[in-house]
Amino acid sequence: MHTDTEHCVRAVQSKDARFDGWFFTAVLTTRIYCRPSCPVVPPKPENMTFYPSAAACQQAGFRACKRCRPDTSPGSPEWNQRADLVARAMRLIADGIVDREGVPGLATRLGYSTRQIERQLLAELGAGPLALARAQRAQTARLLIETTPLPMAEIAFAAGFSSIRTFNDTVREVFALTPGELRTKVPKNGANFTGTPGVLTLRLPFRAPLNPDNLFGHLAATAVPGVEEWRDGVYRRTLRLPYGHGVVALTPATPTATHIGCRLTLSDLRDLTVAISRCRRMLDLDADPVAVDDQLRTDPLLAPLVDKAPGRRVPRTVDEPEFAVRAVLGQQVSTAAARTHAARLVTAHGETVDDPEGGLTHLFPSAEALAALDPEALAMPATRRTTLTSLVRQLADGTLHLGVESDWAESRARLLALPGFGPWTVEIIAMRALGDPDAFLPTDLGVRRAAQELGLPSTPAALTARSADWRPWRAYAVQYLWATDSHPINILPA
């Protein structure tokens, strides 16, 4: 979008927050870059230039605006609605892979050469993987500086910097302030200076509108005891992270809010970037609800559902292999039965965690732990036992990989080749684990019942044909169809 100067100028002049994260405005006279909704008086059009990423702005010598804080914009919706190399690379970079494994690790995960990845990222984003990861480290450093009392040396390494000097130079270059100056500018009530190690309180921005009913309703209704809980109006769950584990508490947004409340407790602060990225992904916070809803409104039978409660998101996951296991456990059983089966696995094979603030007790068992089980110990029908053991065995040995970088078509084909995997199981994993916004469930009972009530075709083949007009947002259409039922997944818990 950044190449369409006319549209970018109009977005800046109207201060349209919908485009925050889609592109960044760099002001040639001040050498500052902003988000489109920056509250200051817009510069003259001839003084504006546009970039596709904050990293590209920083590489061009611009510093972040102190008023609009462009580094805190929601992420671009592009990376969650595409499955090409650039989108998969961006999802991996957000997940911290460059900091942990370097650019060679990124290339290995994607199956391309480092040169090819750098070439494509430069062409589309104006910055290579190292620059994009550096911009992310700067954002993490700012967050830690402003929300914790940690010494600067600890912040530098927690944010992923290799040295204190690099940390200091990057912060000064990006924000035009030293780390100490950044901290002194934080309002006294603007940070969580509780002194509790590893605990951070922050806000996760999103594009309005956001309807929290099905989002948090689904997460709460399907919560696995010990791993997830709904407590005092907050969704809480444990997180398996690269350097340790964590607990996150997410508070639904009020009707006028532009963020989700987030409280993170981490055993290792190096996991902060990953934890934030995975929570944003689970809540689908980088979506563009206006684009989604506008497309679905073109169907006259869906339009009333969209108008009644716009801004529905697709509830996703923080752990793709975990969700795949839970999808198998939920085959042909009720939501309550699926929770019971998952809770048994968690109690018997999950790693224990401490949770002084609630009732969480375990991490969900890893694929490696489940692959080592005696299949006869699983209390389920023989066919589903075979399905589960086949899945976890391939996840554990790397034959099947489910992650943010997965190629959606290839992953579907690999899942369909497993015994006991039919279209419903594959598509629910594609929708909620892999994040494909066009995943569709024409055989789902709830979808078929809603279609019949609305006057849509109710047979899978006919409904699939009708859904062509909803592409590429059929996963969101499913959320609106499910919402016609009174099932607990559609209701925000009290």
Short mmCIF file of C-alpha atoms in Angstrom, two decimals:
data_model
loop_
_atom_site.label_atom_id
_atom_site.label_comp_id
_atom_site.label_asym_id
_atom_site.label_seq_id
_atom_site.Cartn_x
_atom_site.Cartn_y
_atom_site.Cartn_z
CA MET A 1 0.00 0.00 0.00
CA HIS A 2 2.90 2.39 0.73
CA THR A 3 3.44 2.86 -3.01
CA ASP A 4 -0.04 4.39 -3.46
CA THR A 5 0.90 7.94 -2.49
CA GLU A 6 -2.56 9.42 -3.01
CA HIS A 7 -4.28 6.93 -0.69
CA CYS A 8 -1.52 7.23 1.92
CA VAL A 9 -1.78 11.03 1.97
CA ARG A 10 -5.55 10.83 2.40
CA ALA A 11 -5.18 8.35 5.26
CA VAL A 12 -2.68 10.64 7.03
CA GLN A 13 -4.76 13.78 6.52
CA SER A 14 -7.85 12.03 7.92
CA LYS A 15 -5.83 10.45 10.77
CA ASP A 16 -7.36 7.07 9.92
CA ALA A 17 -6.30 4.60 12.61
CA ARG A 18 -7.37 1.70 10.44
CA PHE A 19 -4.14 2.06 8.46
CA ASP A 20 -1.81 2.01 11.48
CA GLY A 21 0.66 -0.78 10.80
CA TRP A 22 -0.13 -0.93 7.08
CA PHE A 23 2.45 1.76 6.32
CA PHE A 24 4.51 4.45 8.05
CA THR A 25 4.81 8.15 7.20
CA ALA A 26 8.32 9.62 7.17
CA VAL A 27 8.56 13.42 7.28
CA LEU A 28 11.46 14.70 5.22
CA THR A 29 11.78 18.04 7.06
CA THR A 30 11.87 16.67 10.62
CA ARG A 31 13.38 13.22 9.90
CA ILE A 32 10.63 11.67 12.06
CA TYR A 33 8.38 8.76 11.13
CA CYS A 34 4.80 8.38 12.36
CA ARG A 35 1.76 6.15 12.19
CA PRO A 36 -1.06 7.41 9.89
CA SER A 37 -3.23 8.40 12.87
CA CYS A 38 -0.57 10.61 14.48
CA PRO A 39 -2.42 13.41 16.38
CA VAL A 40 -0.08 16.21 15.27
CA VAL A 41 -0.91 18.52 12.37
CA PRO A 42 -0.23 16.52 9.17
CA PRO A 43 2.83 17.66 7.19
CA LYS A 44 2.54 18.97 3.67
CA PRO A 45 2.16 16.19 1.12
CA GLU A 46 5.41 17.14 -0.60
CA ASN A 47 7.22 16.56 2.72
CA MET A 48 5.84 13.03 3.18
CA THR A 49 7.33 9.78 2.02
CA PHE A 50 5.98 6.34 2.89
CA TYR A 51 7.57 3.10 3.99
CA PRO A 52 6.15 -0.41 4.48
CA SER A 53 7.84 -1.05 7.84
CA ALA A 54 9.34 0.70 10.83
CA ALA A 55 12.63 -1.03 10.05
CA ALA A 56 12.72 0.59 6.60
CA CYS A 57 12.14 4.01 8.20
CA GLN A 58 14.95 3.43 10.66
CA GLN A 59 17.34 2.26 7.93
CA ALA A 60 16.56 5.45 6.00
CA GLY A 61 17.63 7.54 8.99
CA PHE A 62 14.24 8.51 10.46
CA ARG A 63 13.48 8.32 14.19
CA ALA A 64 10.22 7.36 15.86
CA CYS A 65 7.68 10.07 16.70
CA LYS A 66 7.39 10.69 20.43
CA ARG A 67 3.69 11.58 20.19
CA CYS A 68 2.14 8.69 18.25
CA ARG A 69 4.75 6.03 19.08
CA PRO A 70 4.60 4.19 15.74
CA ASP A 71 6.46 1.22 17.18
CA THR A 72 3.32 0.33 19.17
CA SER A 73 1.02 0.14 16.12
CA PRO A 74 -0.88 -3.10 15.47
CA GLY A 75 0.94 -5.35 13.04
CA SER A 76 0.13 -5.34 9.36
CA PRO A 77 -2.81 -7.63 8.50
CA GLU A 78 -0.88 -8.73 5.42
CA TRP A 79 1.28 -11.20 7.33
CA ASN A 80 -1.67 -13.13 8.76
CA GLN A 81 -3.73 -13.34 5.57
CA ARG A 82 -1.00 -14.54 3.22
CA ALA A 83 0.93 -17.80 2.98
CA ASP A 84 3.80 -16.72 0.70
CA LEU A 85 7.46 -16.58 1.65
CA VAL A 86 7.46 -12.97 2.88
CA ALA A 87 4.40 -13.46 5.10
CA ARG A 88 5.78 -16.66 6.60
CA ALA A 89 9.13 -14.97 7.21
CA MET A 90 7.44 -12.04 8.95
CA ARG A 91 5.50 -14.37 11.24
CA LEU A 92 8.72 -16.15 12.16
CA ILE A 93 10.59 -12.89 12.80
CA ALA A 94 7.74 -11.77 15.08
CA ASP A 95 8.14 -15.08 16.90
CA GLY A 96 11.79 -14.19 17.61
CA ILE A 97 13.46 -16.77 15.38
CA VAL A 98 16.20 -14.40 14.14
CA ASP A 99 17.24 -13.57 17.71
CA ARG A 100 17.37 -17.25 18.66
CA GLU A 101 18.72 -18.88 15.50
CA GLY A 102 19.93 -16.04 13.27
CA VAL A 103 19.12 -15.54 9.60
CA PRO A 104 20.40 -19.06 8.73
CA GLY A 105 17.86 -20.47 11.18
CA LEU A 106 15.11 -18.43 9.53
CA ALA A 107 16.17 -19.73 6.11
CA THR A 108 16.25 -23.34 7.34
CA ARG A 109 12.73 -23.07 8.74
CA LEU A 110 11.43 -21.72 5.44
CA GLY A 111 13.43 -23.98 3.13
CA TYR A 112 15.01 -21.15 1.14
CA SER A 113 18.50 -19.68 0.92
CA THR A 114 19.36 -16.68 3.07
CA ARG A 115 20.02 -14.68 -0.10
CA GLN A 116 16.53 -15.40 -1.46
CA ILE A 117 14.86 -14.41 1.82
CA GLU A 118 16.84 -11.20 2.12
CA ARG A 119 16.08 -10.30 -1.50
CA GLN A 120 12.33 -10.77 -1.12
CA LEU A 121 12.09 -8.97 2.23
CA LEU A 122 14.08 -6.02 0.88
CA ALA A 123 11.87 -5.84 -2.21
CA GLU A 124 8.60 -5.79 -0.27
CA LEU A 125 9.50 -4.26 3.11
CA GLY A 126 12.55 -2.16 2.38
CA ALA A 127 14.54 -3.97 5.05
CA GLY A 128 16.21 -7.35 5.48
CA PRO A 129 15.62 -9.86 8.30
CA LEU A 130 18.34 -8.42 10.53
CA ALA A 131 16.93 -4.89 10.29
CA LEU A 132 13.39 -6.15 10.94
CA ALA A 133 14.57 -8.09 13.98
CA ARG A 134 16.52 -5.05 15.19
CA ALA A 135 13.37 -2.89 15.02
CA GLN A 136 11.54 -5.51 17.04
CA ARG A 137 14.32 -5.59 19.64
CA ALA A 138 14.10 -1.82 19.96
CA GLN A 139 10.36 -2.05 20.59
CA THR A 140 10.87 -4.75 23.23
CA ALA A 141 13.60 -2.70 24.89
CA ARG A 142 11.32 0.34 25.07
CA LEU A 143 8.57 -1.76 26.61
CA LEU A 144 10.89 -3.14 29.29
CA ILE A 145 12.37 0.29 30.00
CA GLU A 146 8.94 1.83 30.50
CA THR A 147 7.18 -1.00 32.33
CA THR A 148 9.81 -2.55 34.60
CA PRO A 149 12.39 -1.32 37.11
CA LEU A 150 15.01 -3.71 35.68
CA PRO A 151 18.59 -2.45 35.33
CA MET A 152 19.46 -1.45 31.77
CA ALA A 153 21.98 -4.26 31.40
CA GLU A 154 19.30 -6.87 32.09
CA ILE A 155 16.90 -5.14 29.71
CA ALA A 156 19.50 -5.15 26.94
CA PHE A 157 19.97 -8.91 27.05
CA ALA A 158 16.28 -9.67 27.67
CA ALA A 159 15.42 -7.67 24.54
CA GLY A 160 17.89 -9.72 22.49
CA PHE A 161 20.83 -7.31 22.15
CA SER A 162 24.30 -8.84 22.12
CA SER A 163 25.93 -5.98 24.03
CA ILE A 164 25.12 -2.94 26.17
CA ARG A 165 26.75 -0.67 23.62
CA THR A 166 24.53 -1.96 20.79
CA PHE A 167 21.50 -1.55 23.02
CA ASN A 168 22.37 2.06 23.88
CA ASP A 169 23.19 2.98 20.28
CA THR A 170 19.98 1.43 18.92
CA VAL A 171 17.71 3.11 21.47
CA ARG A 172 19.30 6.51 20.81
CA GLU A 173 19.08 6.06 17.05
CA VAL A 174 15.47 4.85 16.97
CA PHE A 175 13.91 7.02 19.67
CA ALA A 176 16.30 10.00 19.82
CA LEU A 177 16.56 9.46 23.58
CA THR A 178 18.92 7.50 25.78
CA PRO A 179 17.49 4.54 27.71
CA GLY A 180 17.63 6.60 30.89
CA GLU A 181 15.76 9.49 29.27
CA LEU A 182 13.06 7.09 28.04
CA ARG A 183 12.50 5.87 31.59
CA THR A 184 12.32 9.34 33.14
CA LYS A 185 9.59 10.35 30.68
CA VAL A 186 7.21 7.59 31.80
CA PRO A 187 4.28 8.97 33.88
CA LYS A 188 4.33 7.76 37.47
CA ASN A 189 1.10 5.84 36.94
CA GLY A 190 2.07 4.60 33.50
CA ALA A 191 4.22 1.63 34.39
CA ASN A 192 4.11 -1.51 36.49
CA PHE A 193 6.90 -0.76 38.95
CA THR A 194 5.71 -3.41 41.39
CA GLY A 195 9.12 -4.96 41.74
CA THR A 196 7.67 -8.43 41.12
CA PRO A 197 10.29 -10.31 39.06
CA GLY A 198 9.13 -11.33 35.62
CA VAL A 199 5.71 -9.64 35.85
CA LEU A 200 4.72 -7.05 33.27
CA THR A 201 1.46 -5.21 32.65
CA LEU A 202 0.98 -3.93 29.13
CA ARG A 203 -1.65 -3.20 26.48
CA LEU A 204 -2.15 -4.99 23.17
CA PRO A 205 -3.52 -2.57 20.54
CA PHE A 206 -5.94 -3.62 17.81
CA ARG A 207 -7.96 -2.15 14.95
CA ALA A 208 -11.55 -1.39 15.88
CA PRO A 209 -14.14 -2.73 15.97
CA LEU A 210 -13.55 -5.82 18.08
CA ASN A 211 -16.37 -8.02 19.34
CA PRO A 212 -15.03 -9.97 22.34
CA ASP A 213 -18.05 -12.28 22.75
CA ASN A 214 -17.08 -15.20 20.52
CA LEU A 215 -13.35 -14.54 20.94
CA PHE A 216 -13.17 -14.89 24.72
CA GLY A 217 -16.33 -17.00 24.84
CA HIS A 218 -14.68 -19.66 22.69
CA LEU A 219 -11.44 -19.63 24.67
CA ALA A 220 -13.29 -19.84 28.00
CA ALA A 221 -15.83 -22.48 26.94
CA THR A 222 -13.13 -24.82 25.60
CA ALA A 223 -10.55 -24.09 28.33
CA VAL A 224 -8.59 -27.13 29.54
CA PRO A 225 -8.51 -27.23 33.37
CA GLY A 226 -5.02 -26.62 34.70
CA VAL A 227 -3.83 -25.00 31.44
CA GLU A 228 -6.55 -22.36 30.98
CA GLU A 229 -9.17 -20.68 33.14
CA TRP A 230 -11.68 -17.84 33.20
CA ARG A 231 -11.25 -16.00 36.49
CA ASP A 232 -12.83 -12.69 37.57
CA GLY A 233 -13.54 -11.56 34.02
CA VAL A 234 -10.07 -12.46 32.73
CA TYR A 235 -8.89 -15.29 30.48
CA ARG A 236 -5.70 -16.88 31.83
CA ARG A 237 -3.46 -19.62 30.47
CA THR A 238 0.02 -21.09 30.70
CA LEU A 239 2.55 -20.62 27.90
CA ARG A 240 5.34 -22.92 26.71
CA LEU A 241 8.09 -20.58 25.51
CA PRO A 242 11.60 -20.98 24.01
CA TYR A 243 13.53 -20.09 27.17
CA GLY A 244 11.04 -21.05 29.86
CA HIS A 245 7.35 -20.79 30.59
CA GLY A 246 4.83 -18.10 31.41
CA VAL A 247 1.31 -17.26 32.48
CA VAL A 248 -0.76 -14.66 30.66
CA ALA A 249 -3.93 -12.92 31.83
CA LEU A 250 -5.95 -11.19 29.09
CA THR A 251 -8.77 -8.77 29.83
CA PRO A 252 -11.49 -8.22 27.18
CA ALA A 253 -11.75 -4.75 25.72
CA THR A 254 -14.53 -2.37 26.70
CA PRO A 255 -16.70 -1.01 23.84
CA THR A 256 -14.62 2.17 23.58
CA ALA A 257 -11.17 0.66 24.19
CA THR A 258 -8.48 0.27 21.57
CA HIS A 259 -6.45 -2.35 23.42
CA ILE A 260 -6.63 -5.65 25.31
CA GLY A 261 -5.27 -5.65 28.85
CA CYS A 262 -2.36 -8.08 29.24
CA ARG A 263 -0.50 -9.23 32.34
CA LEU A 264 2.46 -11.50 31.69
CA THR A 265 4.42 -13.53 34.23
CA LEU A 266 7.58 -14.96 32.64
CA SER A 267 10.23 -17.26 34.03
CA ASP A 268 12.72 -15.71 31.55
CA LEU A 269 12.27 -12.17 30.19
CA ARG A 270 13.96 -13.13 26.92
CA ASP A 271 10.58 -14.68 26.05
CA LEU A 272 8.74 -11.35 26.17
CA THR A 273 8.67 -10.72 22.41
CA VAL A 274 7.53 -14.27 21.68
CA ALA A 275 4.85 -14.19 24.37
CA ILE A 276 3.38 -10.92 23.06
CA SER A 277 3.45 -12.18 19.47
CA ARG A 278 1.67 -15.42 20.37
CA CYS A 279 -0.98 -13.67 22.46
CA ARG A 280 -1.69 -11.23 19.64
CA ARG A 281 -1.97 -14.14 17.24
CA MET A 282 -4.31 -16.07 19.55
CA LEU A 283 -6.65 -13.07 19.77
CA ASP A 284 -6.29 -12.22 16.06
CA LEU A 285 -5.44 -8.61 16.97
CA ASP A 286 -3.70 -7.74 13.71
CA ALA A 287 -6.82 -8.38 11.62
CA ASP A 288 -8.48 -5.64 9.58
CA PRO A 289 -12.13 -6.07 10.65
CA VAL A 290 -13.40 -3.34 8.35
CA ALA A 291 -12.07 -5.13 5.26
CA VAL A 292 -13.41 -8.47 6.49
CA ASP A 293 -16.87 -7.19 7.36
CA ASP A 294 -17.20 -5.16 4.16
CA GLN A 295 -16.58 -8.30 2.11
CA LEU A 296 -19.02 -10.45 4.10
CA ARG A 297 -21.71 -7.76 3.91
CA THR A 298 -21.87 -8.23 0.16
CA ASP A 299 -23.89 -11.40 0.87
CA PRO A 300 -27.41 -10.19 1.78
CA LEU A 301 -27.97 -13.21 4.05
CA LEU A 302 -24.78 -12.59 6.05
CA ALA A 303 -25.09 -8.79 6.18
CA PRO A 304 -27.60 -8.71 9.11
CA LEU A 305 -25.27 -10.89 11.21
CA VAL A 306 -22.32 -8.61 10.50
CA ASP A 307 -24.30 -5.44 11.19
CA LYS A 308 -25.60 -6.87 14.49
CA ALA A 309 -22.14 -7.54 15.96
CA PRO A 310 -19.27 -6.36 13.71
CA GLY A 311 -15.63 -7.04 14.39
CA ARG A 312 -15.67 -10.74 15.17
CA ARG A 313 -12.23 -12.32 15.33
CA VAL A 314 -11.11 -15.91 14.81
CA PRO A 315 -10.01 -17.39 18.18
CA ARG A 316 -6.65 -19.02 17.53
CA THR A 317 -3.93 -20.59 19.68
CA VAL A 318 -0.53 -19.93 21.24
CA ASP A 319 0.70 -23.46 20.48
CA GLU A 320 -0.06 -25.10 17.12
CA PRO A 321 0.85 -28.72 18.05
CA GLU A 322 -1.23 -28.40 21.23
CA PHE A 323 -4.27 -27.33 19.24
CA ALA A 324 -3.85 -30.19 16.76
CA VAL A 325 -3.87 -32.68 19.64
CA ARG A 326 -6.95 -31.03 21.11
CA ALA A 327 -8.69 -31.12 17.72
CA VAL A 328 -8.23 -34.90 17.61
CA LEU A 329 -9.52 -35.24 21.17
CA GLY A 330 -12.59 -33.24 20.16
CA GLN A 331 -13.52 -35.43 17.20
CA GLN A 332 -17.19 -36.48 17.38
CA VAL A 333 -17.57 -35.59 21.06
CA SER A 334 -19.05 -32.65 22.96
CA THR A 335 -17.04 -29.64 24.12
CA ALA A 336 -17.25 -30.89 27.72
CA ALA A 337 -16.00 -34.37 26.76
CA ALA A 338 -13.09 -32.89 24.79
CA ARG A 339 -12.09 -30.80 27.82
CA THR A 340 -12.24 -33.91 30.02
CA HIS A 341 -10.00 -35.93 27.70
CA ALA A 342 -7.49 -33.06 27.45
CA ALA A 343 -7.51 -32.51 31.23
CA ARG A 344 -6.57 -36.16 31.80
CA LEU A 345 -3.57 -35.83 29.50
CA VAL A 346 -2.53 -32.60 31.19
CA THR A 347 -2.74 -34.02 34.72
CA ALA A 348 -0.85 -37.19 33.81
CA HIS A 349 1.80 -35.83 31.45
CA GLY A 350 1.97 -32.02 31.60
CA GLU A 351 4.80 -30.14 33.28
CA THR A 352 3.78 -28.49 36.54
CA VAL A 353 3.96 -24.70 37.02
CA ASP A 354 3.35 -22.36 39.94
CA ASP A 355 0.52 -19.85 39.71
CA PRO A 356 0.15 -17.81 42.92
CA GLU A 357 -2.51 -15.60 41.32
CA GLY A 358 -4.88 -18.32 40.14
CA GLY A 359 -5.59 -21.99 39.57
CA LEU A 360 -3.29 -22.89 36.68
CA THR A 361 -1.16 -25.95 37.36
CA HIS A 362 0.40 -27.32 34.15
CA LEU A 363 1.79 -26.70 30.70
CA PHE A 364 0.04 -28.72 28.02
CA PRO A 365 2.11 -31.88 27.32
CA SER A 366 4.61 -31.56 24.49
CA ALA A 367 4.37 -33.75 21.40
CA GLU A 368 7.57 -35.50 22.51
CA ALA A 369 6.03 -36.41 25.88
CA LEU A 370 2.84 -37.70 24.26
CA ALA A 371 4.75 -39.68 21.64
CA ALA A 372 6.49 -41.61 24.43
CA LEU A 373 3.20 -42.81 25.94
CA ASP A 374 1.94 -46.36 25.87
CA PRO A 375 -1.05 -46.10 23.49
CA GLU A 376 -2.99 -48.59 25.62
CA ALA A 377 -2.94 -46.06 28.47
CA LEU A 378 -5.13 -43.67 26.46
CA ALA A 379 -8.79 -43.97 27.47
CA MET A 380 -10.39 -43.49 24.06
CA PRO A 381 -11.66 -45.58 21.13
CA ALA A 382 -9.00 -47.52 19.26
CA THR A 383 -9.42 -45.57 16.02
CA ARG A 384 -8.99 -42.21 17.75
CA ARG A 385 -6.04 -43.59 19.71
CA THR A 386 -4.40 -44.47 16.39
CA THR A 387 -5.15 -40.99 15.06
CA LEU A 388 -3.63 -39.33 18.12
CA THR A 389 -0.50 -41.48 18.27
CA SER A 390 0.13 -41.03 14.54
CA LEU A 391 -0.15 -37.26 14.93
CA VAL A 392 2.13 -36.87 17.96
CA ARG A 393 4.70 -39.27 16.52
CA GLN A 394 5.06 -37.18 13.36
CA LEU A 395 5.09 -33.93 15.35
CA ALA A 396 7.81 -35.30 17.64
CA ASP A 397 10.11 -36.61 14.90
CA GLY A 398 9.68 -33.55 12.66
CA THR A 399 7.91 -35.33 9.81
CA LEU A 400 5.00 -32.96 10.38
CA HIS A 401 5.64 -29.39 11.47
CA LEU A 402 2.86 -27.04 12.52
CA GLY A 403 3.98 -23.49 13.21
CA VAL A 404 3.63 -19.87 12.19
CA GLU A 405 5.83 -20.54 9.16
CA SER A 406 3.83 -23.52 7.89
CA ASP A 407 2.74 -23.59 4.28
CA TRP A 408 -1.02 -23.95 4.60
CA ALA A 409 -1.56 -26.13 1.51
CA GLU A 410 1.33 -28.45 2.35
CA SER A 411 0.22 -28.79 5.98
CA ARG A 412 -3.32 -29.66 4.89
CA ALA A 413 -1.98 -32.40 2.60
CA ARG A 414 0.22 -33.87 5.34
CA LEU A 415 -2.64 -33.86 7.86
CA LEU A 416 -5.06 -35.49 5.42
CA ALA A 417 -2.54 -38.31 4.92
CA LEU A 418 -2.75 -39.23 8.62
CA PRO A 419 -5.25 -41.94 9.66
CA GLY A 420 -8.48 -40.54 11.08
CA PHE A 421 -8.01 -37.03 9.66
CA GLY A 422 -10.96 -35.83 7.62
CA PRO A 423 -11.87 -32.42 6.19
CA TRP A 424 -13.37 -31.08 9.45
CA THR A 425 -10.28 -31.82 11.55
CA VAL A 426 -7.91 -30.48 8.92
CA GLU A 427 -9.89 -27.27 8.41
CA ILE A 428 -10.32 -26.52 12.13
CA ILE A 429 -6.53 -26.87 12.52
CA ALA A 430 -5.99 -24.67 9.46
CA MET A 431 -8.37 -22.06 10.89
CA ARG A 432 -7.33 -21.92 14.53
CA ALA A 433 -3.75 -23.22 14.58
CA LEU A 434 -2.25 -22.30 11.21
CA GLY A 435 -4.23 -19.05 10.97
CA ASP A 436 -5.60 -19.43 7.42
CA PRO A 437 -8.31 -16.72 7.18
CA ASP A 438 -10.02 -18.63 4.37
CA ALA A 439 -10.35 -21.98 6.18
CA PHE A 440 -13.91 -23.23 5.93
CA LEU A 441 -15.99 -25.91 7.68
CA PRO A 442 -18.93 -26.83 5.43
CA THR A 443 -19.42 -30.16 7.22
CA ASP A 444 -19.56 -28.63 10.71
CA LEU A 445 -22.95 -29.22 12.34
CA GLY A 446 -23.19 -25.69 13.74
CA VAL A 447 -22.33 -24.15 10.36
CA ARG A 448 -24.88 -26.31 8.53
CA ARG A 449 -27.60 -25.57 11.07
CA ALA A 450 -26.96 -21.81 10.83
CA ALA A 451 -26.92 -21.98 7.03
CA GLN A 452 -30.30 -23.69 6.99
CA GLU A 453 -31.82 -21.12 9.35
CA LEU A 454 -30.53 -18.24 7.23
CA GLY A 455 -31.69 -19.72 3.95
CA LEU A 456 -28.19 -20.56 2.74
CA PRO A 457 -27.46 -23.93 1.12
CA SER A 458 -26.99 -26.50 3.87
CA THR A 459 -25.30 -29.34 1.99
CA PRO A 460 -21.48 -29.16 2.13
CA ALA A 461 -20.98 -28.98 -1.63
CA ALA A 462 -23.61 -26.29 -2.20
CA LEU A 463 -22.48 -24.26 0.81
CA THR A 464 -18.86 -24.42 -0.36
CA ALA A 465 -19.92 -23.10 -3.76
CA ARG A 466 -21.89 -20.25 -2.16
CA SER A 467 -18.94 -19.39 0.10
CA ALA A 468 -16.78 -18.46 -2.90
CA ASP A 469 -18.15 -14.93 -2.57
CA TRP A 470 -16.86 -14.72 1.01
CA ARG A 471 -13.24 -15.43 0.09
CA PRO A 472 -10.62 -14.79 1.38
CA TRP A 473 -12.44 -14.40 4.72
CA ARG A 474 -14.41 -17.63 5.09
CA ALA A 475 -12.96 -18.34 8.56
CA TYR A 476 -14.62 -15.12 9.72
CA ALA A 477 -17.87 -16.11 8.03
CA VAL A 478 -17.78 -19.26 10.16
CA GLN A 479 -17.62 -17.09 13.30
CA TYR A 480 -20.73 -15.19 12.21
CA LEU A 481 -22.56 -18.43 11.36
CA TRP A 482 -21.64 -20.01 14.69
CA ALA A 483 -22.91 -16.88 16.47
CA THR A 484 -26.51 -17.70 15.49
CA ASP A 485 -26.46 -20.50 18.10
CA SER A 486 -26.78 -20.08 21.87
CA HIS A 487 -23.72 -22.26 22.50
CA PRO A 488 -21.42 -20.99 25.32
CA ILE A 489 -18.60 -20.38 22.79
CA ASN A 490 -20.58 -17.33 21.57
CA ILE A 491 -21.14 -15.76 24.97
CA LEU A 492 -18.66 -13.62 26.89
CA PRO A 493 -18.57 -15.22 30.38
CA ALA A 494 -19.73 -13.11 33.30
#
